[in-house]
PDB file of C-alpha atoms in Angstrom:
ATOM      1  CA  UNK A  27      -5.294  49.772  -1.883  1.00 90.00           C
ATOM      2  CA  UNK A  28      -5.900  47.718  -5.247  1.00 95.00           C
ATOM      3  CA  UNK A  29      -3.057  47.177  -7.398  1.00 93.00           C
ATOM      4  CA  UNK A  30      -2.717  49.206 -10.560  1.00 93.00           C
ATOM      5  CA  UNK A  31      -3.248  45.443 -12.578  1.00 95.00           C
ATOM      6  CA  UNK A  32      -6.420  44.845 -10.880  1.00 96.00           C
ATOM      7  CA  UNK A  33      -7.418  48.173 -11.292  1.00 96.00           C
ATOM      8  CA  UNK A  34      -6.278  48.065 -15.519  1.00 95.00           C
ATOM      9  CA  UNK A  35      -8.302  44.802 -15.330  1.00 96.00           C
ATOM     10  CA  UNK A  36     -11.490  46.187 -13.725  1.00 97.00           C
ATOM     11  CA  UNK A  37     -11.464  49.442 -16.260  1.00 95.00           C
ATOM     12  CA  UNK A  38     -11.033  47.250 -18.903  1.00 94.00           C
ATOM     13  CA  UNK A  39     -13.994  44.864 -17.926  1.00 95.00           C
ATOM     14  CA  UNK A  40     -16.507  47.985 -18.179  1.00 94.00           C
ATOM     15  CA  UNK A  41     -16.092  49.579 -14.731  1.00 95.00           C
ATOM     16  CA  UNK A  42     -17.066  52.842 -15.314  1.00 92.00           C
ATOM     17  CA  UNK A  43     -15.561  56.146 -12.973  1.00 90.00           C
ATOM     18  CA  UNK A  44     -16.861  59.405 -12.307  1.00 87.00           C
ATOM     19  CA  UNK A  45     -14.599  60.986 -10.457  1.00 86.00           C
ATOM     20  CA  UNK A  46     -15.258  62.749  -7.586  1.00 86.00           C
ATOM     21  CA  UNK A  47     -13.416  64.465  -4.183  1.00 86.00           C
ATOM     22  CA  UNK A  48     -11.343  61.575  -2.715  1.00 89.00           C
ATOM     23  CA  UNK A  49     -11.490  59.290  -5.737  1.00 90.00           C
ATOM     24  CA  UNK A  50      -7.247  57.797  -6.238  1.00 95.00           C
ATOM     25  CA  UNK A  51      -6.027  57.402  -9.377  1.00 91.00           C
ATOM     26  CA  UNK A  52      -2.462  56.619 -11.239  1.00 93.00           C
ATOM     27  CA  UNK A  53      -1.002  57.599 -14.478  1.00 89.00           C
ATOM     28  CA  UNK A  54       0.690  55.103 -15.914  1.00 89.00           C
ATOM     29  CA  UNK A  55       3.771  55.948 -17.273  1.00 87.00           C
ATOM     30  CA  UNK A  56       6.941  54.982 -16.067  1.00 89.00           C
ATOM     31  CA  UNK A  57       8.421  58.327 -14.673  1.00 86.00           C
ATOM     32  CA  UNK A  58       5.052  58.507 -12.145  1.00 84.00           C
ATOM     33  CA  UNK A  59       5.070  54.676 -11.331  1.00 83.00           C
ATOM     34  CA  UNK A  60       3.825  54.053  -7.956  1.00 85.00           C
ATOM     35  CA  UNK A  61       2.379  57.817  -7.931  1.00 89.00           C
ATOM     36  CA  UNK A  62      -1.005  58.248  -6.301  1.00 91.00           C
ATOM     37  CA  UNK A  63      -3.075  61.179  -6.840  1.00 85.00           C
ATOM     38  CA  UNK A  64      -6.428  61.982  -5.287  1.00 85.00           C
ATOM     39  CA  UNK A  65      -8.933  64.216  -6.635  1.00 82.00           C
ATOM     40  CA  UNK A  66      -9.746  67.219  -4.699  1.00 75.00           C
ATOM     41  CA  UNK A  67     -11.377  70.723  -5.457  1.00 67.00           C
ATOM     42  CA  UNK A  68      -8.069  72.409  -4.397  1.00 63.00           C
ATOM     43  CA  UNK A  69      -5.356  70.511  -6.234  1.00 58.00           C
ATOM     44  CA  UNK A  70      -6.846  67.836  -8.739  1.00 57.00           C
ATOM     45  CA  UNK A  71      -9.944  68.688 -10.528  1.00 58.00           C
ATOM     46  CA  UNK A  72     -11.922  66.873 -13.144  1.00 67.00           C
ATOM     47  CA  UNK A  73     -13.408  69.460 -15.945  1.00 63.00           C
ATOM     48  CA  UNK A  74     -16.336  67.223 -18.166  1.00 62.00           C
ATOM     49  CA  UNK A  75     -15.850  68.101 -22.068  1.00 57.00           C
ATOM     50  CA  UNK A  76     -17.570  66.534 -24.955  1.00 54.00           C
ATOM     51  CA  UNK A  77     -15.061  64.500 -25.467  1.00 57.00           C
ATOM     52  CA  UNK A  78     -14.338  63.132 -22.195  1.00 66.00           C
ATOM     53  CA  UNK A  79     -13.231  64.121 -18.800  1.00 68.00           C
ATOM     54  CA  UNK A  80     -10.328  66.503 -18.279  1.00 67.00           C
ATOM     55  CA  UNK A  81      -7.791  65.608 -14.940  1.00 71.00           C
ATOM     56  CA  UNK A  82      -6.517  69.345 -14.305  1.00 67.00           C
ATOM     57  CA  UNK A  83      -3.570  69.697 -11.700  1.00 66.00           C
ATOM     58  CA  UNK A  84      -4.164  73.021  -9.884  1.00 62.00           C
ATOM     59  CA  UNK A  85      -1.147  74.498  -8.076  1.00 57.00           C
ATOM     60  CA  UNK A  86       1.314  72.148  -9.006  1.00 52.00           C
ATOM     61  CA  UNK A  87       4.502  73.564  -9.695  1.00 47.00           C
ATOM     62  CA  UNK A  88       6.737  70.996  -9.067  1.00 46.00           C
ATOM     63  CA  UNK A  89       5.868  69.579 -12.375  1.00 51.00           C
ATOM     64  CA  UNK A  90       4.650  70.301 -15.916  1.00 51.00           C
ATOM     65  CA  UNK A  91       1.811  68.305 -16.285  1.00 57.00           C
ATOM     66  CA  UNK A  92      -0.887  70.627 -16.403  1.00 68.00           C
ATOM     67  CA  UNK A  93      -4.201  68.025 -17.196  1.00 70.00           C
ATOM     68  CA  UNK A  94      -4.467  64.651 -18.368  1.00 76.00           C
ATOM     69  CA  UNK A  95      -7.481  63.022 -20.355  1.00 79.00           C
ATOM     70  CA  UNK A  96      -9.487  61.306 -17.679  1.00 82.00           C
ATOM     71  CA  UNK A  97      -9.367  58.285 -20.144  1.00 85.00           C
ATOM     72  CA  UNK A  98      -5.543  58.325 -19.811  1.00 86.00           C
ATOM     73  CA  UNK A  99      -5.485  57.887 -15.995  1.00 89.00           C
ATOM     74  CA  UNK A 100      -6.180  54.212 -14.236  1.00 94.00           C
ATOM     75  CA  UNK A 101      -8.864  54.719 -11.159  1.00 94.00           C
ATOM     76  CA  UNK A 102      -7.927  52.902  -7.994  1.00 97.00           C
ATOM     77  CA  UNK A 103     -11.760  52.600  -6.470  1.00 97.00           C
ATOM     78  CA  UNK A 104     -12.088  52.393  -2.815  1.00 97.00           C
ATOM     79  CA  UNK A 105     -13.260  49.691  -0.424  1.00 96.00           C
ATOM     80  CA  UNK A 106     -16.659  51.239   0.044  1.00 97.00           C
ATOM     81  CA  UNK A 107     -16.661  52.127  -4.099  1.00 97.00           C
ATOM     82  CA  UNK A 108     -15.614  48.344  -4.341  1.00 97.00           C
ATOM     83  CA  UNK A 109     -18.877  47.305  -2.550  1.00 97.00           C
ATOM     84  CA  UNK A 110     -20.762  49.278  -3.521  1.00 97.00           C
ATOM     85  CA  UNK A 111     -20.779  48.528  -7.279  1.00 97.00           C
ATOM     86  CA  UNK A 112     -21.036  44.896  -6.359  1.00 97.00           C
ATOM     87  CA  UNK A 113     -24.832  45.661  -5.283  1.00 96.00           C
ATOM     88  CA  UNK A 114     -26.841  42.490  -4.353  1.00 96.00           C
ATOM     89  CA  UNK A 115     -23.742  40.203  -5.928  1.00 96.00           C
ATOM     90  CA  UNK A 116     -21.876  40.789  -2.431  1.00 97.00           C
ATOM     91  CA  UNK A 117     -22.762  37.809  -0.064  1.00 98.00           C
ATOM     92  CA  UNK A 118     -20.424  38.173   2.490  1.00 97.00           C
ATOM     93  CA  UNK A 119     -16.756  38.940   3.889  1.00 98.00           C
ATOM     94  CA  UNK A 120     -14.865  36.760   5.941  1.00 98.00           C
ATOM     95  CA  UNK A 121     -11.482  36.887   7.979  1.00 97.00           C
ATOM     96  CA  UNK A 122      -9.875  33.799   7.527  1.00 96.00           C
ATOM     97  CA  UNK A 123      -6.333  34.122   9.695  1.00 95.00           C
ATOM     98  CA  UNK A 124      -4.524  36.993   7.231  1.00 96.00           C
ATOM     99  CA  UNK A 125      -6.590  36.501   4.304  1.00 97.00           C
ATOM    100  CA  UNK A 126     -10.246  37.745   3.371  1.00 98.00           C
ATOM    101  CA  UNK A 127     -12.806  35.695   1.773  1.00 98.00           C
ATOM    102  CA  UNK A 128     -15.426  36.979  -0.247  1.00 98.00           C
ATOM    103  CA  UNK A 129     -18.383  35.174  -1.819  1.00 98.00           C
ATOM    104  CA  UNK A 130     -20.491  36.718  -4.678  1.00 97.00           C
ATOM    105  CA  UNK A 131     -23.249  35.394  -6.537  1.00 95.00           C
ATOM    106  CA  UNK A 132     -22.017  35.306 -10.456  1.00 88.00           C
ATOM    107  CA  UNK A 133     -23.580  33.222 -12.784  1.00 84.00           C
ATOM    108  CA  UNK A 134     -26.708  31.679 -10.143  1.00 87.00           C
ATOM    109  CA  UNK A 135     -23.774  30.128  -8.326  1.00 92.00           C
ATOM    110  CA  UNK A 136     -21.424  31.358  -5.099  1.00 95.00           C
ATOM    111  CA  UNK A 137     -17.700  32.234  -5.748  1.00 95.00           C
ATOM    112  CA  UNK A 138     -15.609  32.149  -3.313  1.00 97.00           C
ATOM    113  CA  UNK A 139     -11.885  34.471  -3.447  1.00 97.00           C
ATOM    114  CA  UNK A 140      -9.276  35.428  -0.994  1.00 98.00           C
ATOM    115  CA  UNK A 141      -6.871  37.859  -0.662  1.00 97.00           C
ATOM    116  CA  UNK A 142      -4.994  39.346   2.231  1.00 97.00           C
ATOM    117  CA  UNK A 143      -5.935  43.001   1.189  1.00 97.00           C
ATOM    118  CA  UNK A 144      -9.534  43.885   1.506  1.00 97.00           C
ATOM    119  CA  UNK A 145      -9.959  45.900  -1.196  1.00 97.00           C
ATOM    120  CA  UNK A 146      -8.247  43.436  -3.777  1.00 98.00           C
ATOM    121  CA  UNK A 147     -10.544  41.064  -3.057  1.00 98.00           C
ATOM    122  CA  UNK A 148     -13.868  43.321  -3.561  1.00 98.00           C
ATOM    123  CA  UNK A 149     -11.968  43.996  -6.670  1.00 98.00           C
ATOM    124  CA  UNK A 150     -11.291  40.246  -7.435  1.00 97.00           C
ATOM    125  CA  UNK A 151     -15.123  39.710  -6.807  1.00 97.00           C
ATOM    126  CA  UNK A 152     -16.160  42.576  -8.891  1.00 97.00           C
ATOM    127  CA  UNK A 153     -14.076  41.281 -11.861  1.00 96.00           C
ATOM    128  CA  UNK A 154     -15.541  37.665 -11.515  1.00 94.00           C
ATOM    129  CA  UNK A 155     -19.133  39.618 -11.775  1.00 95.00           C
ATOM    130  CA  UNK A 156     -18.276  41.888 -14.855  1.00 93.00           C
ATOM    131  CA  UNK A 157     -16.895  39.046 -16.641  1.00 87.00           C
ATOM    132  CA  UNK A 158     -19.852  36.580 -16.059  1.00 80.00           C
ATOM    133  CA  UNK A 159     -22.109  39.560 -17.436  1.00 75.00           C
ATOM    134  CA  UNK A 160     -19.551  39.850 -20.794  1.00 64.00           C
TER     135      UNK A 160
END
C-alpha cells in the first residue's frame, strides 16, 4: 500500500478520485493515524452534493464520526488504479532483487524509479508524470 505522503503528494499534484466500492482511504488526523477505511455500499458510502462528495459511515457505532467531506479524506489508489492512470506513460516493471523498477515516459525521455513496494513506485512514476505536465 502507498504511504499516506505519497498519497498527500499525488492529490496534491492533480490526481483526481472518484470513489468507488474497494477504493482505501485515510483521514488524517492524529487520533485515526494509520486508520484505513475502504469504501463499501454496506459500511462507507460516498453521497455526491454540489459541493463535493460526502464520506458517510453507515453502522458505525463504535465512533461518532458520522461523514466526512470527501475533500477532507487522503485516497490511497491501488496498484491496478496506479497503472491505470499512468496510461501509455507506463513502459515497464521490473524486479530487480527486492526492489521494483519502473520506467515511464515523462517529458519525451525514460525515467527510471525503484522502490521495494509495488505500488509506491507506480505512485513515484505517476508523480514524476503529473509534475512534468504542471
Amino acid at each position: 500500500m502507498i504511504t499516506r505522503q505519497l498519497a498527500t503528494e499525488l492529490r496534491d499534484a492533480g490526481l483526481g478520485w472518484t470513489p468507488a466500492n474497494g477504493d482505501r482511504f485515510m483521514i488524517p488526523k492524529p487520533d485515526l493515524e494509520g486508520e484505513v477505511f475502504i469504501v463499501s455500499d454496506m459500511t462507507i458510502e460516498v453521497d455526491q452534493r454540489v459541493v463535493g462528495g460526502l464520506v458517510k459511515f453507515n453502522g458505525t457505532t463504535e465512533w461518532a464520526l458520522d461523514s466526512i467531506a470527501q475533500g477532507d479524506v487522503v485516497w490511497l489508489p491501488r496498484e491496478d488504479q496506479l497503472r491505470h492512470a499512468l496510461g501509455e506513460t507506463f513502459l515497464s516493471l521490473t524486479r530487480v532483487y527486492d526492489s521494483w523498477v519502473l520506467t515511464v515516459e515523462a517529458d519525451d525521455a525514460e525515467v527510471r524509479l525503484i522502490d521495494n513496494d509495488v505500488e509506491c513506485v507506480y505512485a513515484k512514476g505517476l508523480l514524476s508524470i503529473l509534475s512534468a505536465v504542471s
